[in-house]
mmCIF file of C-alpha atoms in Angstrom:
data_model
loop_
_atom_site.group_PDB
_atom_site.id
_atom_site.type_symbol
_atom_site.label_atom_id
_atom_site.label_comp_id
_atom_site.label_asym_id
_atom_site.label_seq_id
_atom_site.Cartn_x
_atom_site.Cartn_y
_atom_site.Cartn_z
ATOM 1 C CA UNK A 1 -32.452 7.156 12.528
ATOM 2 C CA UNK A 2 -33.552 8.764 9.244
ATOM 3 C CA UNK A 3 -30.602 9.625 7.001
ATOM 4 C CA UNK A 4 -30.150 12.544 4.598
ATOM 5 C CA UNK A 5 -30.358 11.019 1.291
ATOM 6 C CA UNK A 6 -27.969 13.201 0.009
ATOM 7 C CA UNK A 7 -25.531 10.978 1.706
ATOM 8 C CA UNK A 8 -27.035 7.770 0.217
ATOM 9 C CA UNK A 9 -23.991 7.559 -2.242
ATOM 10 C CA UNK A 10 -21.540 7.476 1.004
ATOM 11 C CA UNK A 11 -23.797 4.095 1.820
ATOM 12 C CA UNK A 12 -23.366 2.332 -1.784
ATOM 13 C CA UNK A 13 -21.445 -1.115 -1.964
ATOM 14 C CA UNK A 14 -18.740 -1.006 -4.487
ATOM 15 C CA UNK A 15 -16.763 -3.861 -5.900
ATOM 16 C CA UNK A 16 -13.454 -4.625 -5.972
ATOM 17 C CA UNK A 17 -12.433 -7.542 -7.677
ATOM 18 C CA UNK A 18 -13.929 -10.652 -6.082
ATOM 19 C CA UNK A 19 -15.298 -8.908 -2.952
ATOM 20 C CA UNK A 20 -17.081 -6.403 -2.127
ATOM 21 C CA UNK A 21 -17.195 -3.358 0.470
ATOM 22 C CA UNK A 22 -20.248 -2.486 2.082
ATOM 23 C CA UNK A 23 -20.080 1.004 1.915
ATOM 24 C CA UNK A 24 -17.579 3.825 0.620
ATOM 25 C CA UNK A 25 -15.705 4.245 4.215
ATOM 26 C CA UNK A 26 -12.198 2.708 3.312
ATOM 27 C CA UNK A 27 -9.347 2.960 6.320
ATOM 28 C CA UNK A 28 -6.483 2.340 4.328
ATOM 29 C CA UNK A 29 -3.053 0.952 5.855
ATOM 30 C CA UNK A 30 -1.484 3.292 8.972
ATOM 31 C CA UNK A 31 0.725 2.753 11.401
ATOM 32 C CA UNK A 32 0.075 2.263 14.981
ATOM 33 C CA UNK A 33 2.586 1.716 17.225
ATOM 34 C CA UNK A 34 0.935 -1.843 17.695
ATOM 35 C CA UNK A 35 2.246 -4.685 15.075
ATOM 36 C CA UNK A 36 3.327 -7.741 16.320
ATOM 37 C CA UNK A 37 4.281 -6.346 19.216
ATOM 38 C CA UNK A 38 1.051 -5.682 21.102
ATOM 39 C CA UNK A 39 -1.350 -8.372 19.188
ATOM 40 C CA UNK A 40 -4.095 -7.822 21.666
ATOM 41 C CA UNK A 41 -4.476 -3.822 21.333
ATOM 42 C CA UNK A 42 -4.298 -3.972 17.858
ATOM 43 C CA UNK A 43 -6.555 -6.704 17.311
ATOM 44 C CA UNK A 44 -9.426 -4.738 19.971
ATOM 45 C CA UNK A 45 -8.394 -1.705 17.625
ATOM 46 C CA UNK A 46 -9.427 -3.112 14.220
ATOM 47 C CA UNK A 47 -12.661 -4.356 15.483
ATOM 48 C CA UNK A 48 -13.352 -1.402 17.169
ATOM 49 C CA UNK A 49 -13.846 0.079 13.571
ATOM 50 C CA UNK A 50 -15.402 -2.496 12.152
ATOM 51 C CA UNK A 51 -17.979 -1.940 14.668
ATOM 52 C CA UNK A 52 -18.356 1.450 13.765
ATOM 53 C CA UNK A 53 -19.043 0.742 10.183
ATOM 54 C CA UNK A 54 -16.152 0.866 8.167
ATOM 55 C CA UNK A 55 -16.297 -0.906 5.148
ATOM 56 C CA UNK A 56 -12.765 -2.174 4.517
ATOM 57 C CA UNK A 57 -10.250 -2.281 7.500
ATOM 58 C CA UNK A 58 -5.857 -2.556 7.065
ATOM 59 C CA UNK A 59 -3.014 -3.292 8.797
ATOM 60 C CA UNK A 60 -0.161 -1.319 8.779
ATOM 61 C CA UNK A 61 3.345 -2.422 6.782
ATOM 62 C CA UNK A 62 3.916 -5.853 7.211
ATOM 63 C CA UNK A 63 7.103 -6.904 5.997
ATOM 64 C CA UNK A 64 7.165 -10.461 4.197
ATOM 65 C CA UNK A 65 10.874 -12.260 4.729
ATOM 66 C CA UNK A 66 13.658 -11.518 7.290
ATOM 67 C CA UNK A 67 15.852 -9.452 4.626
ATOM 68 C CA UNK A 68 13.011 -7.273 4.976
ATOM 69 C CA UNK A 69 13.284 -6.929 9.002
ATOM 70 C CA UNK A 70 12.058 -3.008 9.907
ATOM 71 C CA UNK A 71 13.040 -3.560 13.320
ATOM 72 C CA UNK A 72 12.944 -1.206 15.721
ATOM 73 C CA UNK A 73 9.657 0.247 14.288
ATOM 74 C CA UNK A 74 6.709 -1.919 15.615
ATOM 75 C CA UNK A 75 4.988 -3.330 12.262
ATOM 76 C CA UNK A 76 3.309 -6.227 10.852
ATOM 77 C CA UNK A 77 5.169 -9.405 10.346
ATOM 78 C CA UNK A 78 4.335 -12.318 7.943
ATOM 79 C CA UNK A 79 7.180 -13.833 7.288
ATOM 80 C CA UNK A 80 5.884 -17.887 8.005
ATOM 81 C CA UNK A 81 3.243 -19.899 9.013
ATOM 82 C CA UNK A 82 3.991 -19.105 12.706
ATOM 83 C CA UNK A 83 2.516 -15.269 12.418
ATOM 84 C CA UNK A 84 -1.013 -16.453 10.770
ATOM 85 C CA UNK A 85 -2.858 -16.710 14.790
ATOM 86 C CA UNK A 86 -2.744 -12.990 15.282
ATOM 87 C CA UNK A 87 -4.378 -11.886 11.822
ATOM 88 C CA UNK A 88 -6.864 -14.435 12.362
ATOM 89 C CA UNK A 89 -7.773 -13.948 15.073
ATOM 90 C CA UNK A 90 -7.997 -9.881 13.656
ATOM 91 C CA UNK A 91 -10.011 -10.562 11.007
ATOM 92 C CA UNK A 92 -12.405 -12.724 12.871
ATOM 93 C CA UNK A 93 -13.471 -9.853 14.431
ATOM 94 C CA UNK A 94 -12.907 -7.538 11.668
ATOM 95 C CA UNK A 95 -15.650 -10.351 9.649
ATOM 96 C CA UNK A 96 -18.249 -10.245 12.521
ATOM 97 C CA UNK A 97 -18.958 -6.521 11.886
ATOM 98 C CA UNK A 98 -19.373 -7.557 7.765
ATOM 99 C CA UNK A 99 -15.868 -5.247 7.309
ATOM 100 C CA UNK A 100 -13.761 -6.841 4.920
ATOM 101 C CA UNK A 101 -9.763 -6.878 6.121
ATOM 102 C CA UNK A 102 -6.725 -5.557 4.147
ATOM 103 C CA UNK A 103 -3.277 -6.383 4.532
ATOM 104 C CA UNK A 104 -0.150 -4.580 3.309
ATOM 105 C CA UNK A 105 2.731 -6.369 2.449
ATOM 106 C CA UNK A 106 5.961 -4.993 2.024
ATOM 107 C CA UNK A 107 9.773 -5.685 1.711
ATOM 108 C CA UNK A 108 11.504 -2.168 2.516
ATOM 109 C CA UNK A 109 14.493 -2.850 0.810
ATOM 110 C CA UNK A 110 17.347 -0.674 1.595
ATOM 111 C CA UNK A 111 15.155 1.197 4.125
ATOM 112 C CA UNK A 112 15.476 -1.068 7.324
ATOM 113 C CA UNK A 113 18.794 -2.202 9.071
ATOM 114 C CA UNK A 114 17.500 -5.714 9.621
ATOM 115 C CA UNK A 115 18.537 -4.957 13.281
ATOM 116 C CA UNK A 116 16.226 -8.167 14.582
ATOM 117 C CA UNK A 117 16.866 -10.870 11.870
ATOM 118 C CA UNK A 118 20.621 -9.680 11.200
ATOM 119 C CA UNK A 119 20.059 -10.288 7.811
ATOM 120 C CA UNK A 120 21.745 -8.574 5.102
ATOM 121 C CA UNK A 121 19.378 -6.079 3.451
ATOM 122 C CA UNK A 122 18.733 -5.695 -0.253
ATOM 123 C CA UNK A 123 17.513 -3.198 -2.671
ATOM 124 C CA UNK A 124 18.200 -2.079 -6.071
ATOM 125 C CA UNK A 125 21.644 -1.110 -6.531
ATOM 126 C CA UNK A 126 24.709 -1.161 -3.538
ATOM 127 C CA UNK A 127 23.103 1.708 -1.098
ATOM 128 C CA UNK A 128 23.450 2.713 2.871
ATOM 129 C CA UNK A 129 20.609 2.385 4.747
ATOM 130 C CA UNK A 130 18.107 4.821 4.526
ATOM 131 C CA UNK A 131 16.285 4.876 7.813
ATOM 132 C CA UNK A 132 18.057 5.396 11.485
ATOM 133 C CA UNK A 133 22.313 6.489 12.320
ATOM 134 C CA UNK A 134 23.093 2.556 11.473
ATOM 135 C CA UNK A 135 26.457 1.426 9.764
ATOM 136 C CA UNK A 136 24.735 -0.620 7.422
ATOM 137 C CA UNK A 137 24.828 -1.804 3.549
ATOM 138 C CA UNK A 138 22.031 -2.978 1.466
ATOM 139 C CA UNK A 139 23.681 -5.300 -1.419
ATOM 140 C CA UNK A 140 22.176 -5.279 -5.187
ATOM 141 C CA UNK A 141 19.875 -7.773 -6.190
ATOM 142 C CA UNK A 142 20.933 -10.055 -8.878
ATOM 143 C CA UNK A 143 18.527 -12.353 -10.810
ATOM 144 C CA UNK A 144 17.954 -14.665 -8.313
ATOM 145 C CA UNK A 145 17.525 -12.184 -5.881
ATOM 146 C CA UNK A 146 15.119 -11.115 -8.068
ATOM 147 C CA UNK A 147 13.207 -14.741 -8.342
ATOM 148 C CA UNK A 148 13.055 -15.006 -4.719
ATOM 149 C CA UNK A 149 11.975 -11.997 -3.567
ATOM 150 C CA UNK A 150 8.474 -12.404 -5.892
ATOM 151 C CA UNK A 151 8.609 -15.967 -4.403
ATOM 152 C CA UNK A 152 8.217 -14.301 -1.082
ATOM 153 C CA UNK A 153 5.470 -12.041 -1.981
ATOM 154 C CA UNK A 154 4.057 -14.054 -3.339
ATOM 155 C CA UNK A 155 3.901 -16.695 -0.030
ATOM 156 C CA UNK A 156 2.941 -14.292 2.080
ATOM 157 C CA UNK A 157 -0.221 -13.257 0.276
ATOM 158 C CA UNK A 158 -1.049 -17.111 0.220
ATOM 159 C CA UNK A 159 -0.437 -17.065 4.150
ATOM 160 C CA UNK A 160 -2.170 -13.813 4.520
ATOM 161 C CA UNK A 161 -5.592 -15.466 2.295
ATOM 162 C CA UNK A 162 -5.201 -18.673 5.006
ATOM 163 C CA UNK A 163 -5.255 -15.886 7.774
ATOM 164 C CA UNK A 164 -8.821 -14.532 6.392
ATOM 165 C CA UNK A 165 -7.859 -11.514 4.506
ATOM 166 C CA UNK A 166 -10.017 -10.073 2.040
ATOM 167 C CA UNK A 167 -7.899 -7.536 0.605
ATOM 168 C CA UNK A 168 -3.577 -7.779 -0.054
ATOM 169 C CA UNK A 169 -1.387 -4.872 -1.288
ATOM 170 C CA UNK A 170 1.291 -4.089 -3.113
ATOM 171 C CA UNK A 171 2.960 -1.388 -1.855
ATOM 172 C CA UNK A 172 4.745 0.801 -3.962
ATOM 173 C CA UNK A 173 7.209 3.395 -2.682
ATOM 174 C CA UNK A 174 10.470 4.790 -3.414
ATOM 175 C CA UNK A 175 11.646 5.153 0.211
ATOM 176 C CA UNK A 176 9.902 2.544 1.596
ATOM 177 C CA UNK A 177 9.675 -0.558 -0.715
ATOM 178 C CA UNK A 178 11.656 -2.748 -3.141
ATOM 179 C CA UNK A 179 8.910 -2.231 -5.963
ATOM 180 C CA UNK A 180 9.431 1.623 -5.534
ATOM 181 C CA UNK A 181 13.039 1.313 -5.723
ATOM 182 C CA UNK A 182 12.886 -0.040 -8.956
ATOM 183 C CA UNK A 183 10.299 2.122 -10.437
ATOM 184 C CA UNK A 184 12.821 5.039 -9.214
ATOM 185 C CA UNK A 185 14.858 6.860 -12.101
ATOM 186 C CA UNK A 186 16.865 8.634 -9.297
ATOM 187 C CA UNK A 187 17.676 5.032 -7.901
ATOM 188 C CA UNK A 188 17.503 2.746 -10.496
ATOM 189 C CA UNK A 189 21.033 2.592 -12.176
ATOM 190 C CA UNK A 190 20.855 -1.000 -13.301
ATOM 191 C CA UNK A 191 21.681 -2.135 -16.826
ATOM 192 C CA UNK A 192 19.445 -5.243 -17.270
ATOM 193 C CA UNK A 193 16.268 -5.960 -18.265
ATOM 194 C CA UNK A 194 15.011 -4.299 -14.420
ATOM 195 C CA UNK A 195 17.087 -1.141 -15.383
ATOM 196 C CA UNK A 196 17.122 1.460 -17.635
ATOM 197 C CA UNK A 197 13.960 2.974 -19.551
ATOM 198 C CA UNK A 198 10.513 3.225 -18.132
ATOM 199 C CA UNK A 199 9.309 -0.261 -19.511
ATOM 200 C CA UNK A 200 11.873 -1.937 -17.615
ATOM 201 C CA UNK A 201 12.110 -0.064 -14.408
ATOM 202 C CA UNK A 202 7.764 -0.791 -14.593
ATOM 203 C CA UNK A 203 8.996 -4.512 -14.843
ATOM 204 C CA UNK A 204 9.293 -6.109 -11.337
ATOM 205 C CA UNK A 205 5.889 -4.220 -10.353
ATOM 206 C CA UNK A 206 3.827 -5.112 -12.858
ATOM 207 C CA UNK A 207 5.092 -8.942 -11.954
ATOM 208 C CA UNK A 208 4.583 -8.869 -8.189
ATOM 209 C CA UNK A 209 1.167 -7.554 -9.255
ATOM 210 C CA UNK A 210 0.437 -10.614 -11.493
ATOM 211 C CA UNK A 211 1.657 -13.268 -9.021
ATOM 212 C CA UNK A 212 -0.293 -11.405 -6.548
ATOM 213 C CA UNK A 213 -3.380 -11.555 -8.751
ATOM 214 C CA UNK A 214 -2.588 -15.550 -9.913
ATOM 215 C CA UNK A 215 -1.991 -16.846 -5.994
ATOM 216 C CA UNK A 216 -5.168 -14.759 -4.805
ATOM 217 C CA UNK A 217 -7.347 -12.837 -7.004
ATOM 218 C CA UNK A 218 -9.780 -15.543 -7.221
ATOM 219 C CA UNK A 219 -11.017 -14.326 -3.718
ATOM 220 C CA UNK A 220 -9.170 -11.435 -2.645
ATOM 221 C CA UNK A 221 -8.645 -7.790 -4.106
ATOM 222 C CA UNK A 222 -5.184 -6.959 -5.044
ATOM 223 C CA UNK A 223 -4.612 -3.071 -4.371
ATOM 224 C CA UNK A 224 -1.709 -1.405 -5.485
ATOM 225 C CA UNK A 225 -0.899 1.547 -3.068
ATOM 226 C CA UNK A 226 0.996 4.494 -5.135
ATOM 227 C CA UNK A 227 2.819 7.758 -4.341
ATOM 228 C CA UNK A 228 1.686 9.808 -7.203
ATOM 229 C CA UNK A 229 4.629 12.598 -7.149
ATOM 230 C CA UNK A 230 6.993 9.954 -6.099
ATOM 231 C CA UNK A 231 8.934 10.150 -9.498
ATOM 232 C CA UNK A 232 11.531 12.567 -9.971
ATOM 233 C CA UNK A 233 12.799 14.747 -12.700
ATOM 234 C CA UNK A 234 16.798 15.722 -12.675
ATOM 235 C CA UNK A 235 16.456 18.483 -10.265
ATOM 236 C CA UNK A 236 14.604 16.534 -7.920
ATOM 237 C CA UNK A 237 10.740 18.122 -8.916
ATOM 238 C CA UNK A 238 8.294 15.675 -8.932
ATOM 239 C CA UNK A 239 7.899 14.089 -12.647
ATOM 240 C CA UNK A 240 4.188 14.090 -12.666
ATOM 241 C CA UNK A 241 4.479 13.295 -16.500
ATOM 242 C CA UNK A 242 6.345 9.957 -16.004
ATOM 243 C CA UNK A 243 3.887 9.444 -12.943
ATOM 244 C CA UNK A 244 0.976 9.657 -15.480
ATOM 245 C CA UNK A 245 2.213 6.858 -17.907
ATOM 246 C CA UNK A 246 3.531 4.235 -14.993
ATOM 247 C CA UNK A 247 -0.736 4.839 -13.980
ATOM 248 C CA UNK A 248 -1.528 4.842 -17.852
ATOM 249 C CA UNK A 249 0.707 1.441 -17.784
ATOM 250 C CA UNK A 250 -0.798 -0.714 -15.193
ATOM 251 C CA UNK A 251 -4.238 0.678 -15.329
ATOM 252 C CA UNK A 252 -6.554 -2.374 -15.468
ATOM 253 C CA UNK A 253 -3.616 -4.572 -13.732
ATOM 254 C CA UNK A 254 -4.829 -3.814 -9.979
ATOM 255 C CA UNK A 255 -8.310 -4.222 -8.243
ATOM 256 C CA UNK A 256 -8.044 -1.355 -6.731
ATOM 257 C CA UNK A 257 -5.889 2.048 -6.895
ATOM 258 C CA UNK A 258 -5.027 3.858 -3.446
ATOM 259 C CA UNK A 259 -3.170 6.948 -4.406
ATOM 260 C CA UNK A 260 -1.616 9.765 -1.650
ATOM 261 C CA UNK A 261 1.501 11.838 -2.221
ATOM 262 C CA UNK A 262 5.056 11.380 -0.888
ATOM 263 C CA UNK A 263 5.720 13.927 1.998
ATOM 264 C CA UNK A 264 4.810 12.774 5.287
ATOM 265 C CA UNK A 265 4.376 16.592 6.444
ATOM 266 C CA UNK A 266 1.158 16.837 3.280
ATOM 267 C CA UNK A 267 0.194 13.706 3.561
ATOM 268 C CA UNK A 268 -0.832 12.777 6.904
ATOM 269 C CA UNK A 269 -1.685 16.685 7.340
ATOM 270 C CA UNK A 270 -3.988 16.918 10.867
ATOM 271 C CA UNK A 271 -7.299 18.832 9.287
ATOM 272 C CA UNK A 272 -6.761 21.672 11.689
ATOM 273 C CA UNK A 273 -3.926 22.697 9.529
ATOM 274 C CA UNK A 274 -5.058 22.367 6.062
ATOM 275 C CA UNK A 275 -7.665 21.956 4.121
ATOM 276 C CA UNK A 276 -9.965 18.967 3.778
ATOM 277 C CA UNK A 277 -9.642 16.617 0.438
ATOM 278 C CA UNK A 278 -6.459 19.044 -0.233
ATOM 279 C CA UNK A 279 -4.803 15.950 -2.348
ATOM 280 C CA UNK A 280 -7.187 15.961 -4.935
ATOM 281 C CA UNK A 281 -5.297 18.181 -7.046
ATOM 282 C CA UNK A 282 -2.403 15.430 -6.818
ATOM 283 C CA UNK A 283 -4.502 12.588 -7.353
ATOM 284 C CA UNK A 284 -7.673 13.502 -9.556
ATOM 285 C CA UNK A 285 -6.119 12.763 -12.732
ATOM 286 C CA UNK A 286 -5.550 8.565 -11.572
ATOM 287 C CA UNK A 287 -9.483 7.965 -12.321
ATOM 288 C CA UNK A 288 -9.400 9.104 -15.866
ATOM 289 C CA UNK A 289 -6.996 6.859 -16.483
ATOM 290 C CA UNK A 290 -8.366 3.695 -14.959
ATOM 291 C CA UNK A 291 -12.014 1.660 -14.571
ATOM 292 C CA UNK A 292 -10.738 0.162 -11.379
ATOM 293 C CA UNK A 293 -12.231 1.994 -7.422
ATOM 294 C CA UNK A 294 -9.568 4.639 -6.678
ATOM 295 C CA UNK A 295 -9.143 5.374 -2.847
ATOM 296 C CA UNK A 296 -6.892 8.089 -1.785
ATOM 297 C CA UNK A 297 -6.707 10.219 1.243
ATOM 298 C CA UNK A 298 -7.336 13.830 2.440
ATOM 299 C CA UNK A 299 -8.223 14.262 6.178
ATOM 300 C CA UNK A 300 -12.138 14.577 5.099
ATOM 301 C CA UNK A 301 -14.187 16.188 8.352
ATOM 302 C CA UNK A 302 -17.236 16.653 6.126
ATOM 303 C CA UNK A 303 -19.621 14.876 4.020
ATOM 304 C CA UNK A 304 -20.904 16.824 1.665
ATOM 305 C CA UNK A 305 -16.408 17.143 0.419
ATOM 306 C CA UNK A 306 -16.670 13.472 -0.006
ATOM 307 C CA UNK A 307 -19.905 13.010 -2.185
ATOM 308 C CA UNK A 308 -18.308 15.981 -4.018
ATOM 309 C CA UNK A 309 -15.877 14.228 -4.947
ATOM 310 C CA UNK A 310 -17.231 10.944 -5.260
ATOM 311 C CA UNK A 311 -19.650 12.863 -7.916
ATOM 312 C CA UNK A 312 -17.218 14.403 -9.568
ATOM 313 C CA UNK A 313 -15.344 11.477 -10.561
ATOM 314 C CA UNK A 314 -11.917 12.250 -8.196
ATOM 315 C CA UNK A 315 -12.166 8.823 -5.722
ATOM 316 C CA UNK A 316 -14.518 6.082 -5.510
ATOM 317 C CA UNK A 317 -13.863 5.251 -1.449
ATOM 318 C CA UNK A 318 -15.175 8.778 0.609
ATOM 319 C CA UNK A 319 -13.355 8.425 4.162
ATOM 320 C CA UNK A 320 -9.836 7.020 4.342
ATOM 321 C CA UNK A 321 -7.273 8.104 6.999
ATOM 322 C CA UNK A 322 -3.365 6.989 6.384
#
């Protein structure tokens, strides 16, 4: 097969810390319905793509410690030694195919009921749960709260290197992770060092981020996935401004920057009802701000969209779904 060489860009390697993809085609993390729960499905599903010639393959959320339960949704898990098997099993075939594998941890903080582990949740301040009709209260993190909870990120991404992953996240969102929580003005009402102005509401990312980079980053890529319009102003608009310096902030502290907005509805958007790459607008400035690969999403059904904005300096990863 002879192929257009206006597409040779699509076909580049690019480098992401101590690894590197094989081509531009990125799947970034995405639910499935599959998790723990069906090991075998997801497992043929993941090699599946790697088969077809994705570069980098990820899991979905995979929540790190019991306090972090999302029970009843069907996600990852890699909370101890005992959940390695099925992600090594994954990324033997994800390896076979020359993909590299991603996984993205997560604690959801105040989202999740704990329903399975019937722990008591945690989050930033004293908050009802967020997700599901459940008479449940997250409690505020003190200190050592604090101190463990980077203890267990910071395990799991050692278990998830011993399970063959190439690739660990740090996922970062308001509604759906502790790290978000804390970057949140509208949440954040703390009055120590965690709380307060930007610097200090930046503070528990930008560690999680280091440990991350200290356990692993000798041999895997440490992503940071972001919600770009995530921050809000006093009447609830998007602070795009404040956005702008927590990217200007941690620009050089992450491998890799995947970037995608914060409504569901926009950004998972099926192509037949919007246009293609329609998050660039939302995402373009990122790049200018940092030398690291930016991947971001956008429902992309044709090529000539993605070398256009490979070209144009918008993403450095063409095709990822989420």
């Amino acid at each position: 097969m002879v192929r257009d060489p206006r597409y040779d860009i699509l076909f580049e390697p690019v480098r992401m810390g101590p690894v590197t993809a094989k081509n531009r085609f990125f799947q970034v993390p995405h639910c499935n319905g599959m998790g723990m729960s069906f090991p075998s499905a997801m497992i043929a599903m993941r090699k599946m793509k790697a088969e077809g010639g994705w570069a980098v393959i990820c899991t979905e959320e995979t929540d790190i410690h019991p306090t972090g339960d999302m029970s009843p949704l069907v996600e990852g898990r890699l909370w101890d030694d005992r959940d390695i098997p099925v992600f090594a099993r994954m990324n033997e075939g994800i390896h076979i195919h020359g993909a590299l594998a991603g996984i993205e941890l997560v604690h959801t903080g105040h989202r999740d009921a704990c329903l399975y582990s019937r722990e008591v949740p945690m989050s930033v301040a004293h908050v009802p749960i967020f997700a599901g009709d459940y008479p449940a209260q997250a409690r505020a993190m003190d200190r050592s709260d604090i101190a463990d909870y980077r203890r267990w990120h910071r395990a799991a991404a050692l278990r998830a290197r011993r399970a063959g992953f190439d690739v660990v996240y740090v996922y970062c969102h308001a509604g759906s992770s502790l790290v978000g929580e804390f970057l949140s003005r509208k949440r954040n009402d703390r009055i120590d060092e965690y709380g307060g102005n930007l610097e200090n509401r930046v503070r528990l990312l930008r560690e999680v981020l280091q440990d991350t980079h200290e356990a692993v980053g000798d041999s895997c890529a440490v992503v940071l996935r972001y919600v770009v319009d995530d921050q809000m102003g006093p009447g609830g608009e998007a602070d795009m401004e404040e956005s702008r310096q927590i990217v200007e902030m941690l620009a050089e502290v992450p491998d890799v920057w995947d970037v995608n907005i914060r409504e569901w509805r926009r950004d998972s958007m099926p192509s037949r009802f919007g246009p293609e790459g329609s998050q660039e607008e939302f995402i373009s400035f990122v790049k200018k701000l940092t030398t690291k690969p930016v991947v971001g999403v956008g429902r992309f059904t044709s090529p000539d969209t993605m070398v256009s904005q490979i070209k144009r300096g918008i993403i450095d990863f063409a095709v990822s779904v989420t």
